[in-house]
Amino acid sequence: MSGNADPRPTGEGTTSRTRLDRGRGALGPALELVHTGRAPTRAVLTAELGVTRATAGAVAAELEALGLIRVDARPGAAAGSQGRPSHRLAVADDGPVVLAAQVHADGFRAALVGLGGRIVATAPGCETVDADPAKVLGSVVEAGAELLRSTGRRCVGAGLAVPSAVAEPDGLALNPLHLAWPAGAPVRRIFAECVREAGLTGPAFAGNDVNLAALAEHRHGAGRGSRDLLCVATGHRGVGGALVLDGRLHTGSSGLALEVGHLTVNPEGRPCHCGSRGCLDVEADPLALLTAAGRDPGPEVSLLQQAIDLISNHYDDPSIRTATEALIDRLGLGLAGLVNILNPDRIILGGLHRTLLDADPERLRAVVADRSLWGQSGGVPILACTLDHNSLVGAAELAWQPVLDDPLGALAP
Ligand SMILES: [Zn+2]
């Protein structure tokens, strides 16, 4: 990010400034601890950072001065490690935000997201996605800019989630199979141009929607505390996967790892847009469920919502149950292969897969156990994603990352 040196002139530092100079390297880690809810008090922050109480106090004060966190010293705060009341720490309610955007097969959405994964405001989702990515991204950024105007919040960056692998280092959407976009569209560059044209400041980022969902769940949801977190989820169409290792997304050598949607789970299955047959992408997504249940997709709500509603409201109908079980079995087969290869300590499921898990958790766990070497011990917990809009929150995480890495450098005027 910003390569400027420490902006503080030397020779006029107070005692607390001197402490902060020593603690500047701790600002980012401290902010991340508060951002992810792992440091609810200054005493916990002190212990987690492994610094003196005075340094932790100076670090918290500086983050508060930057408008990023709130330090609450009122009596009655939770006891610290010494049994003394400790100052409570929380992300600032009125601090800066980032613009988060998501494009999916059935529309797009813009939101403002604060620290802590908090969605501050959202623009109504649009229902159609133009074949020209520049038109779509222009509209979604304009919706976000309108939210910024109406809320008056300071914007420090922007992040975009797309239903495609995003190739690095150039930020190309390689396989937007469920959008009419051209393969290889330079989505990050287009998004960054739209952000600049809208007059917004801060860097712009783009990533795959399921990767970003996994990142958000790891920091704020069902993946917290996991070391080797596997996330598998449907979007509105298709299936994606992601792996978070030691808190960082595993993206592979060029951003294309974990393309789990094209694992074969049914060799005789239906043709896939990738050219193969029986991929998870076409055997375990919302359209696959509607087709297996003999339902014609209607135009009224998204395919994802229609599929979720079908299972949630009609699971006692034998044809719906049979279709659901067929999808659970195919998903389980895919998960079993992934468990053998990746040895995750937790699996989280999103989109329609979360509903499949809720419908019959024992069946899914049994398939994974029966079909995988490492699953037989039953040692891999399979959980549902817990965040609403986790891809949006994950897109925001991308935009927050420079601030988390170096709060002073990223926010310096
Ligand atoms: Zn495929």
CSV table of C-alpha atoms and ligand atoms in Angstrom, one decimal:
chain,number,residue,atom,x,y,z
A,1,MET,CA,0.0,0.0,0.0
A,2,SER,CA,1.2,3.4,1.0
A,3,GLY,CA,5.0,3.4,1.1
A,4,ASN,CA,5.3,6.5,3.2
A,5,ALA,CA,7.6,6.4,6.2
A,6,ASP,CA,6.4,6.9,9.8
A,7,PRO,CA,4.7,10.3,9.6
A,8,ARG,CA,5.5,11.2,13.2
A,9,PRO,CA,8.4,13.7,13.5
A,10,THR,CA,11.0,12.5,15.9
A,11,GLY,CA,12.1,14.4,19.0
A,12,GLU,CA,8.6,15.6,20.1
A,13,GLY,CA,7.1,12.4,21.2
A,14,THR,CA,5.3,12.1,24.5
A,15,THR,CA,5.7,9.0,26.6
A,16,SER,CA,2.7,7.5,24.9
A,17,ARG,CA,4.0,8.4,21.5
A,18,THR,CA,7.3,6.6,22.3
A,19,ARG,CA,5.3,3.6,23.3
A,20,LEU,CA,3.3,3.8,20.1
A,21,ASP,CA,6.5,4.0,18.0
A,22,ARG,CA,7.4,0.7,19.6
A,23,GLY,CA,3.9,-0.6,19.1
A,24,ARG,CA,3.3,0.6,15.6
A,25,GLY,CA,3.9,-2.8,14.2
A,26,ALA,CA,1.2,-4.1,16.6
A,27,LEU,CA,-1.5,-1.7,15.2
A,28,GLY,CA,-2.5,-4.1,12.3
A,29,PRO,CA,-2.6,-7.2,14.5
A,30,ALA,CA,-4.5,-5.3,17.2
A,31,LEU,CA,-7.1,-4.1,14.7
A,32,GLU,CA,-7.5,-7.6,13.3
A,33,LEU,CA,-8.1,-9.0,16.8
A,34,VAL,CA,-10.8,-6.4,17.4
A,35,HIS,CA,-12.2,-6.8,13.9
A,36,THR,CA,-12.6,-10.5,14.3
A,37,GLY,CA,-14.0,-10.3,17.8
A,38,ARG,CA,-11.1,-12.0,19.4
A,39,ALA,CA,-10.1,-9.1,21.6
A,40,PRO,CA,-13.2,-7.9,23.4
A,41,THR,CA,-11.2,-6.2,26.1
A,42,ARG,CA,-7.8,-4.4,26.5
A,43,ALA,CA,-6.6,-7.1,28.8
A,44,VAL,CA,-7.2,-9.8,26.2
A,45,LEU,CA,-5.6,-7.6,23.6
A,46,THR,CA,-2.5,-7.2,25.8
A,47,ALA,CA,-2.3,-11.0,26.3
A,48,GLU,CA,-2.9,-11.7,22.6
A,49,LEU,CA,-0.3,-9.2,21.4
A,50,GLY,CA,2.3,-10.2,24.0
A,51,VAL,CA,3.1,-6.6,24.8
A,52,THR,CA,3.0,-4.5,28.0
A,53,ARG,CA,-0.2,-3.0,29.2
A,54,ALA,CA,1.1,0.4,28.4
A,55,THR,CA,1.9,-0.5,24.8
A,56,ALA,CA,-1.5,-2.1,24.3
A,57,GLY,CA,-3.1,1.0,25.8
A,58,ALA,CA,-1.2,3.2,23.3
A,59,VAL,CA,-2.1,0.9,20.4
A,60,ALA,CA,-5.8,0.9,21.3
A,61,ALA,CA,-5.8,4.7,21.8
A,62,GLU,CA,-4.2,5.2,18.3
A,63,LEU,CA,-6.8,2.9,16.7
A,64,GLU,CA,-9.5,4.9,18.4
A,65,ALA,CA,-7.9,8.2,17.2
A,66,LEU,CA,-8.0,6.8,13.7
A,67,GLY,CA,-11.8,6.3,14.1
A,68,LEU,CA,-11.5,2.6,13.7
A,69,ILE,CA,-12.4,1.3,17.2
A,70,ARG,CA,-14.1,2.4,20.4
A,71,VAL,CA,-12.5,2.0,23.8
A,72,ASP,CA,-15.0,1.9,26.6
A,73,ALA,CA,-13.5,2.6,30.0
A,74,ARG,CA,-16.8,2.7,31.9
A,75,PRO,CA,-16.8,0.7,35.2
A,76,GLY,CA,-18.6,-2.6,35.0
A,77,ALA,CA,-16.7,-3.7,31.9
A,78,ALA,CA,-15.7,-7.3,31.8
A,79,ALA,CA,-13.0,-8.3,34.2
A,80,GLY,CA,-9.5,-8.6,32.7
A,81,SER,CA,-6.9,-11.2,33.3
A,82,GLN,CA,-5.8,-9.7,36.6
A,83,GLY,CA,-9.4,-9.7,37.8
A,84,ARG,CA,-9.5,-5.9,37.4
A,85,PRO,CA,-12.1,-4.4,35.1
A,86,SER,CA,-10.6,-4.0,31.7
A,87,HIS,CA,-11.5,-1.5,29.0
A,88,ARG,CA,-13.9,-2.9,26.5
A,89,LEU,CA,-13.0,-2.8,22.8
A,90,ALA,CA,-15.3,-2.8,19.8
A,91,VAL,CA,-15.2,-1.6,16.2
A,92,ALA,CA,-16.4,2.0,15.9
A,93,ASP,CA,-20.1,2.3,15.0
A,94,ASP,CA,-19.5,5.4,12.9
A,95,GLY,CA,-16.1,4.6,11.4
A,96,PRO,CA,-15.0,4.3,7.8
A,97,VAL,CA,-16.6,1.8,5.5
A,98,VAL,CA,-15.8,-0.1,2.3
A,99,LEU,CA,-17.9,-0.5,-0.8
A,100,ALA,CA,-18.7,-4.2,-1.3
A,101,ALA,CA,-20.3,-5.4,-4.5
A,102,GLN,CA,-21.5,-8.8,-5.7
A,103,VAL,CA,-22.6,-10.0,-9.1
A,104,HIS,CA,-24.4,-13.4,-9.5
A,105,ALA,CA,-26.4,-15.2,-12.1
A,106,ASP,CA,-29.7,-13.6,-11.0
A,107,GLY,CA,-28.5,-10.0,-10.3
A,108,PHE,CA,-26.2,-7.8,-8.4
A,109,ARG,CA,-26.0,-6.0,-5.1
A,110,ALA,CA,-24.0,-3.2,-3.5
A,111,ALA,CA,-23.4,-2.6,0.2
A,112,LEU,CA,-21.4,-0.6,2.6
A,113,VAL,CA,-19.5,-2.7,5.1
A,114,GLY,CA,-17.8,-1.6,8.3
A,115,LEU,CA,-15.2,-3.3,10.3
A,116,GLY,CA,-16.4,-6.5,12.1
A,117,GLY,CA,-18.1,-7.6,8.9
A,118,ARG,CA,-21.0,-5.3,9.7
A,119,ILE,CA,-23.3,-4.5,6.8
A,120,VAL,CA,-24.1,-0.8,7.3
A,121,ALA,CA,-26.4,-0.3,4.2
A,122,THR,CA,-27.4,-2.2,1.1
A,123,ALA,CA,-28.9,-1.1,-2.2
A,124,PRO,CA,-31.8,-3.2,-3.5
A,125,GLY,CA,-30.5,-6.0,-5.7
A,126,CYS,CA,-31.0,-5.7,-9.4
A,127,GLU,CA,-32.5,-8.6,-11.3
A,128,THR,CA,-30.8,-8.7,-14.6
A,129,VAL,CA,-27.1,-8.9,-15.5
A,130,ASP,CA,-26.1,-7.3,-18.8
A,131,ALA,CA,-23.6,-9.2,-21.0
A,132,ASP,CA,-21.2,-6.2,-20.8
A,133,PRO,CA,-19.3,-6.3,-17.5
A,134,ALA,CA,-18.6,-2.6,-17.7
A,135,LYS,CA,-22.3,-1.8,-17.7
A,136,VAL,CA,-23.0,-4.1,-14.7
A,137,LEU,CA,-20.1,-2.9,-12.7
A,138,GLY,CA,-20.8,0.7,-13.5
A,139,SER,CA,-24.4,0.2,-12.1
A,140,VAL,CA,-23.3,-1.6,-9.0
A,141,VAL,CA,-20.7,1.0,-8.2
A,142,GLU,CA,-23.1,3.8,-8.8
A,143,ALA,CA,-25.6,2.2,-6.4
A,144,GLY,CA,-22.7,2.0,-3.8
A,145,ALA,CA,-21.8,5.6,-4.4
A,146,GLU,CA,-25.4,6.6,-3.8
A,147,LEU,CA,-25.3,4.7,-0.4
A,148,LEU,CA,-22.2,6.7,0.5
A,149,ARG,CA,-23.8,10.0,-0.4
A,150,SER,CA,-26.9,9.2,1.6
A,151,THR,CA,-25.0,8.0,4.7
A,152,GLY,CA,-22.1,10.4,4.6
A,153,ARG,CA,-19.6,7.7,5.5
A,154,ARG,CA,-16.0,7.8,4.6
A,155,CYS,CA,-15.0,5.0,2.0
A,156,VAL,CA,-11.5,3.5,2.3
A,157,GLY,CA,-11.7,0.9,-0.5
A,158,ALA,CA,-13.9,-1.4,-2.6
A,159,GLY,CA,-14.2,-5.1,-3.2
A,160,LEU,CA,-16.1,-7.2,-5.8
A,161,ALA,CA,-17.3,-10.8,-5.7
A,162,VAL,CA,-18.0,-12.6,-9.0
A,163,PRO,CA,-19.2,-16.1,-9.8
A,164,SER,CA,-16.0,-17.0,-11.7
A,165,ALA,CA,-12.5,-18.0,-10.9
A,166,VAL,CA,-10.4,-14.8,-10.9
A,167,ALA,CA,-7.0,-15.3,-12.4
A,168,GLU,CA,-4.1,-13.5,-10.8
A,169,PRO,CA,-2.1,-11.3,-11.2
A,170,ASP,CA,-4.4,-9.6,-13.7
A,171,GLY,CA,-7.8,-10.1,-12.1
A,172,LEU,CA,-9.5,-11.8,-15.1
A,173,ALA,CA,-12.8,-13.6,-14.7
A,174,LEU,CA,-11.8,-16.8,-16.5
A,175,ASN,CA,-15.0,-18.8,-16.5
A,176,PRO,CA,-18.1,-16.7,-15.8
A,177,LEU,CA,-20.1,-19.7,-16.9
A,178,HIS,CA,-23.5,-18.6,-15.6
A,179,LEU,CA,-23.2,-15.0,-16.8
A,180,ALA,CA,-23.2,-13.9,-20.4
A,181,TRP,CA,-19.8,-12.2,-19.8
A,182,PRO,CA,-16.9,-13.0,-22.1
A,183,ALA,CA,-14.4,-15.5,-20.6
A,184,GLY,CA,-11.3,-13.6,-19.4
A,185,ALA,CA,-13.0,-10.3,-18.8
A,186,PRO,CA,-10.6,-8.0,-16.9
A,187,VAL,CA,-13.1,-7.5,-14.1
A,188,ARG,CA,-10.7,-6.0,-11.5
A,189,ARG,CA,-9.5,-3.3,-13.9
A,190,ILE,CA,-13.1,-2.5,-15.0
A,191,PHE,CA,-14.3,-2.4,-11.4
A,192,ALA,CA,-11.3,-0.1,-10.4
A,193,GLU,CA,-12.1,2.3,-13.3
A,194,CYS,CA,-15.8,2.4,-12.2
A,195,VAL,CA,-14.7,3.1,-8.6
A,196,ARG,CA,-12.4,5.9,-9.8
A,197,GLU,CA,-15.0,7.4,-12.1
A,198,ALA,CA,-17.5,7.5,-9.3
A,199,GLY,CA,-15.1,9.7,-7.4
A,200,LEU,CA,-14.4,7.1,-4.6
A,201,THR,CA,-11.0,6.8,-3.0
A,202,GLY,CA,-9.1,3.8,-2.0
A,203,PRO,CA,-7.9,0.7,-3.8
A,204,ALA,CA,-10.3,-1.8,-5.6
A,205,PHE,CA,-10.1,-5.6,-5.5
A,206,ALA,CA,-12.0,-8.5,-7.0
A,207,GLY,CA,-12.3,-12.2,-6.1
A,208,ASN,CA,-14.3,-15.4,-6.6
A,209,ASP,CA,-17.6,-15.3,-4.6
A,210,VAL,CA,-17.1,-18.6,-2.8
A,211,ASN,CA,-13.4,-17.8,-1.9
A,212,LEU,CA,-14.7,-14.5,-0.4
A,213,ALA,CA,-17.6,-16.3,1.4
A,214,ALA,CA,-15.0,-18.6,3.0
A,215,LEU,CA,-12.8,-15.7,4.1
A,216,ALA,CA,-15.8,-14.0,5.7
A,217,GLU,CA,-17.0,-17.1,7.4
A,218,HIS,CA,-13.5,-17.7,8.7
A,219,ARG,CA,-13.2,-14.3,10.2
A,220,HIS,CA,-16.8,-13.7,11.4
A,221,GLY,CA,-18.9,-16.9,11.0
A,222,ALA,CA,-18.9,-20.7,11.0
A,223,GLY,CA,-15.2,-21.0,10.2
A,224,ARG,CA,-13.9,-19.1,13.2
A,225,GLY,CA,-11.1,-20.9,15.0
A,226,SER,CA,-10.6,-23.4,12.1
A,227,ARG,CA,-7.0,-23.9,10.7
A,228,ASP,CA,-7.7,-25.8,7.5
A,229,LEU,CA,-11.2,-24.7,6.5
A,230,LEU,CA,-12.9,-26.1,3.5
A,231,CYS,CA,-15.9,-24.2,2.2
A,232,VAL,CA,-18.2,-25.7,-0.5
A,233,ALA,CA,-21.2,-23.7,-1.7
A,234,THR,CA,-23.7,-23.2,-4.5
A,235,GLY,CA,-24.1,-19.8,-5.9
A,236,HIS,CA,-27.4,-19.0,-7.6
A,237,ARG,CA,-26.1,-21.4,-10.2
A,238,GLY,CA,-23.1,-23.7,-10.1
A,239,VAL,CA,-20.9,-24.9,-7.3
A,240,GLY,CA,-17.7,-23.4,-5.9
A,241,GLY,CA,-15.1,-24.2,-3.3
A,242,ALA,CA,-12.5,-22.5,-1.2
A,243,LEU,CA,-9.8,-23.3,1.4
A,244,VAL,CA,-8.6,-21.0,4.1
A,245,LEU,CA,-5.3,-22.1,5.6
A,246,ASP,CA,-4.0,-20.4,8.8
A,247,GLY,CA,-6.3,-17.5,8.1
A,248,ARG,CA,-5.3,-16.9,4.5
A,249,LEU,CA,-7.1,-18.0,1.4
A,250,HIS,CA,-5.3,-20.7,-0.5
A,251,THR,CA,-5.6,-19.5,-4.1
A,252,GLY,CA,-3.0,-21.6,-5.9
A,253,SER,CA,-0.3,-20.3,-8.2
A,254,SER,CA,-2.6,-18.1,-10.2
A,255,GLY,CA,-5.8,-17.7,-8.2
A,256,LEU,CA,-7.5,-20.8,-9.7
A,257,ALA,CA,-7.3,-23.4,-6.9
A,258,LEU,CA,-10.3,-25.2,-5.5
A,259,GLU,CA,-12.4,-25.2,-8.7
A,260,VAL,CA,-14.4,-28.0,-7.0
A,261,GLY,CA,-17.5,-27.4,-9.2
A,262,HIS,CA,-15.9,-29.5,-11.9
A,263,LEU,CA,-15.3,-32.6,-9.9
A,264,THR,CA,-17.1,-35.6,-11.5
A,265,VAL,CA,-19.7,-37.0,-9.1
A,266,ASN,CA,-21.8,-38.8,-11.7
A,267,PRO,CA,-19.9,-40.3,-14.7
A,268,GLU,CA,-23.2,-40.8,-16.6
A,269,GLY,CA,-24.6,-37.5,-15.5
A,270,ARG,CA,-25.7,-34.5,-17.5
A,271,PRO,CA,-23.4,-32.5,-19.7
A,272,CYS,CA,-21.5,-29.6,-18.1
A,273,HIS,CA,-20.7,-26.2,-19.7
A,274,CYS,CA,-17.0,-27.0,-19.0
A,275,GLY,CA,-17.2,-29.8,-21.6
A,276,SER,CA,-17.2,-32.7,-19.2
A,277,ARG,CA,-20.2,-34.6,-17.8
A,278,GLY,CA,-21.7,-35.1,-14.3
A,279,CYS,CA,-19.7,-32.3,-12.6
A,280,LEU,CA,-20.8,-31.2,-9.1
A,281,ASP,CA,-21.6,-27.9,-10.8
A,282,VAL,CA,-24.6,-29.4,-12.8
A,283,GLU,CA,-25.4,-32.3,-10.4
A,284,ALA,CA,-25.7,-30.4,-7.1
A,285,ASP,CA,-26.8,-26.8,-7.8
A,286,PRO,CA,-30.2,-25.2,-7.5
A,287,LEU,CA,-31.2,-26.0,-11.1
A,288,ALA,CA,-30.2,-29.7,-10.6
A,289,LEU,CA,-32.6,-29.9,-7.6
A,290,LEU,CA,-35.5,-28.3,-9.5
A,291,THR,CA,-34.9,-30.6,-12.4
A,292,ALA,CA,-34.5,-33.7,-10.2
A,293,ALA,CA,-37.8,-32.8,-8.5
A,294,GLY,CA,-39.6,-32.4,-11.9
A,295,ARG,CA,-40.2,-28.7,-11.3
A,296,ASP,CA,-40.0,-26.1,-14.0
A,297,PRO,CA,-38.1,-23.1,-12.7
A,298,GLY,CA,-40.3,-20.1,-12.5
A,299,PRO,CA,-39.4,-16.5,-13.1
A,300,GLU,CA,-40.7,-15.0,-9.8
A,301,VAL,CA,-37.6,-15.4,-7.6
A,302,SER,CA,-34.1,-16.7,-8.1
A,303,LEU,CA,-33.4,-20.4,-8.8
A,304,LEU,CA,-31.5,-20.5,-5.5
A,305,GLN,CA,-34.5,-19.3,-3.5
A,306,GLN,CA,-36.9,-21.6,-5.4
A,307,ALA,CA,-34.7,-24.6,-4.6
A,308,ILE,CA,-34.4,-23.6,-0.9
A,309,ASP,CA,-38.1,-23.0,-0.7
A,310,LEU,CA,-38.9,-26.4,-2.3
A,311,ILE,CA,-36.9,-28.3,0.3
A,312,SER,CA,-37.9,-26.1,3.2
A,313,ASN,CA,-41.6,-26.3,2.5
A,314,HIS,CA,-42.2,-29.6,0.7
A,315,TYR,CA,-39.7,-32.1,2.2
A,316,ASP,CA,-42.5,-34.5,3.2
A,317,ASP,CA,-43.4,-34.8,-0.5
A,318,PRO,CA,-41.7,-38.1,-1.6
A,319,SER,CA,-40.6,-36.8,-5.0
A,320,ILE,CA,-38.9,-33.7,-3.3
A,321,ARG,CA,-37.3,-36.0,-0.7
A,322,THR,CA,-35.9,-38.3,-3.3
A,323,ALA,CA,-34.5,-35.4,-5.3
A,324,THR,CA,-33.0,-33.9,-2.2
A,325,GLU,CA,-31.4,-37.2,-1.2
A,326,ALA,CA,-29.9,-37.6,-4.7
A,327,LEU,CA,-28.3,-34.2,-4.4
A,328,ILE,CA,-27.0,-35.0,-0.9
A,329,ASP,CA,-25.4,-38.2,-2.1
A,330,ARG,CA,-23.7,-36.4,-5.0
A,331,LEU,CA,-22.5,-33.6,-2.8
A,332,GLY,CA,-21.2,-36.1,-0.2
A,333,LEU,CA,-19.3,-37.9,-2.9
A,334,GLY,CA,-17.6,-34.7,-3.9
A,335,LEU,CA,-16.8,-33.8,-0.3
A,336,ALA,CA,-15.4,-37.2,0.4
A,337,GLY,CA,-12.8,-36.8,-2.4
A,338,LEU,CA,-11.9,-33.3,-1.1
A,339,VAL,CA,-11.5,-34.6,2.5
A,340,ASN,CA,-9.0,-37.2,1.3
A,341,ILE,CA,-7.0,-34.7,-0.6
A,342,LEU,CA,-7.1,-31.7,1.7
A,343,ASN,CA,-7.5,-33.1,5.2
A,344,PRO,CA,-9.6,-30.1,6.5
A,345,ASP,CA,-10.4,-29.7,10.1
A,346,ARG,CA,-13.8,-28.3,9.3
A,347,ILE,CA,-16.2,-28.2,6.3
A,348,ILE,CA,-18.7,-25.4,6.0
A,349,LEU,CA,-21.5,-25.4,3.4
A,350,GLY,CA,-23.3,-22.4,1.9
A,351,GLY,CA,-26.1,-21.6,-0.6
A,352,LEU,CA,-28.3,-24.6,-1.4
A,353,HIS,CA,-25.7,-27.0,0.2
A,354,ARG,CA,-26.5,-25.4,3.6
A,355,THR,CA,-30.2,-26.4,3.0
A,356,LEU,CA,-29.2,-29.9,2.0
A,357,LEU,CA,-27.2,-30.3,5.2
A,358,ASP,CA,-30.1,-29.0,7.3
A,359,ALA,CA,-32.5,-31.4,5.5
A,360,ASP,CA,-30.6,-34.5,6.4
A,361,PRO,CA,-27.3,-34.0,8.3
A,362,GLU,CA,-26.9,-37.7,9.1
A,363,ARG,CA,-27.2,-38.8,5.5
A,364,LEU,CA,-24.6,-36.3,4.3
A,365,ARG,CA,-22.2,-37.1,7.1
A,366,ALA,CA,-22.6,-40.8,6.4
A,367,VAL,CA,-21.9,-40.5,2.7
A,368,VAL,CA,-18.7,-38.5,3.5
A,369,ALA,CA,-17.7,-41.1,6.1
A,370,ASP,CA,-18.4,-44.1,3.8
A,371,ARG,CA,-16.6,-42.6,0.8
A,372,SER,CA,-13.5,-41.1,2.3
A,373,LEU,CA,-10.5,-42.6,4.0
A,374,TRP,CA,-10.2,-39.7,6.5
A,375,GLY,CA,-13.9,-39.2,6.8
A,376,GLN,CA,-14.4,-42.7,8.4
A,377,SER,CA,-13.3,-41.6,11.8
A,378,GLY,CA,-16.1,-39.0,11.7
A,379,GLY,CA,-13.5,-36.4,12.6
A,380,VAL,CA,-14.4,-33.7,10.1
A,381,PRO,CA,-17.2,-31.5,11.4
A,382,ILE,CA,-19.6,-30.4,8.6
A,383,LEU,CA,-21.4,-27.1,9.5
A,384,ALA,CA,-23.7,-24.6,7.8
A,385,CYS,CA,-22.4,-21.2,6.9
A,386,THR,CA,-23.9,-18.6,9.3
A,387,LEU,CA,-23.5,-15.2,7.8
A,388,ASP,CA,-26.1,-13.5,5.6
A,389,HIS,CA,-24.4,-12.2,2.4
A,390,ASN,CA,-21.1,-13.9,3.2
A,391,SER,CA,-19.7,-13.2,-0.3
A,392,LEU,CA,-20.5,-9.4,0.1
A,393,VAL,CA,-18.8,-9.4,3.5
A,394,GLY,CA,-15.8,-11.3,2.0
A,395,ALA,CA,-15.6,-8.7,-0.8
A,396,ALA,CA,-15.4,-6.1,2.0
A,397,GLU,CA,-12.6,-8.1,3.7
A,398,LEU,CA,-10.5,-7.7,0.5
A,399,ALA,CA,-11.0,-4.0,0.7
A,400,TRP,CA,-10.2,-3.9,4.4
A,401,GLN,CA,-7.0,-5.8,4.1
A,402,PRO,CA,-4.6,-2.9,3.5
A,403,VAL,CA,-6.1,-1.2,6.6
A,404,LEU,CA,-5.7,-4.4,8.6
A,405,ASP,CA,-2.1,-4.7,7.3
A,406,ASP,CA,-1.1,-1.1,8.2
A,407,PRO,CA,-3.8,1.1,9.6
A,408,LEU,CA,-1.7,4.3,9.8
A,409,GLY,CA,-0.3,3.9,6.3
A,410,ALA,CA,-3.6,3.1,4.7
A,411,LEU,CA,-5.6,5.9,6.4
A,412,ALA,CA,-2.9,8.7,6.4
A,413,PRO,CA,-4.3,11.7,4.6
B,1,ZN,ZN,-17.9,-29.1,-15.4
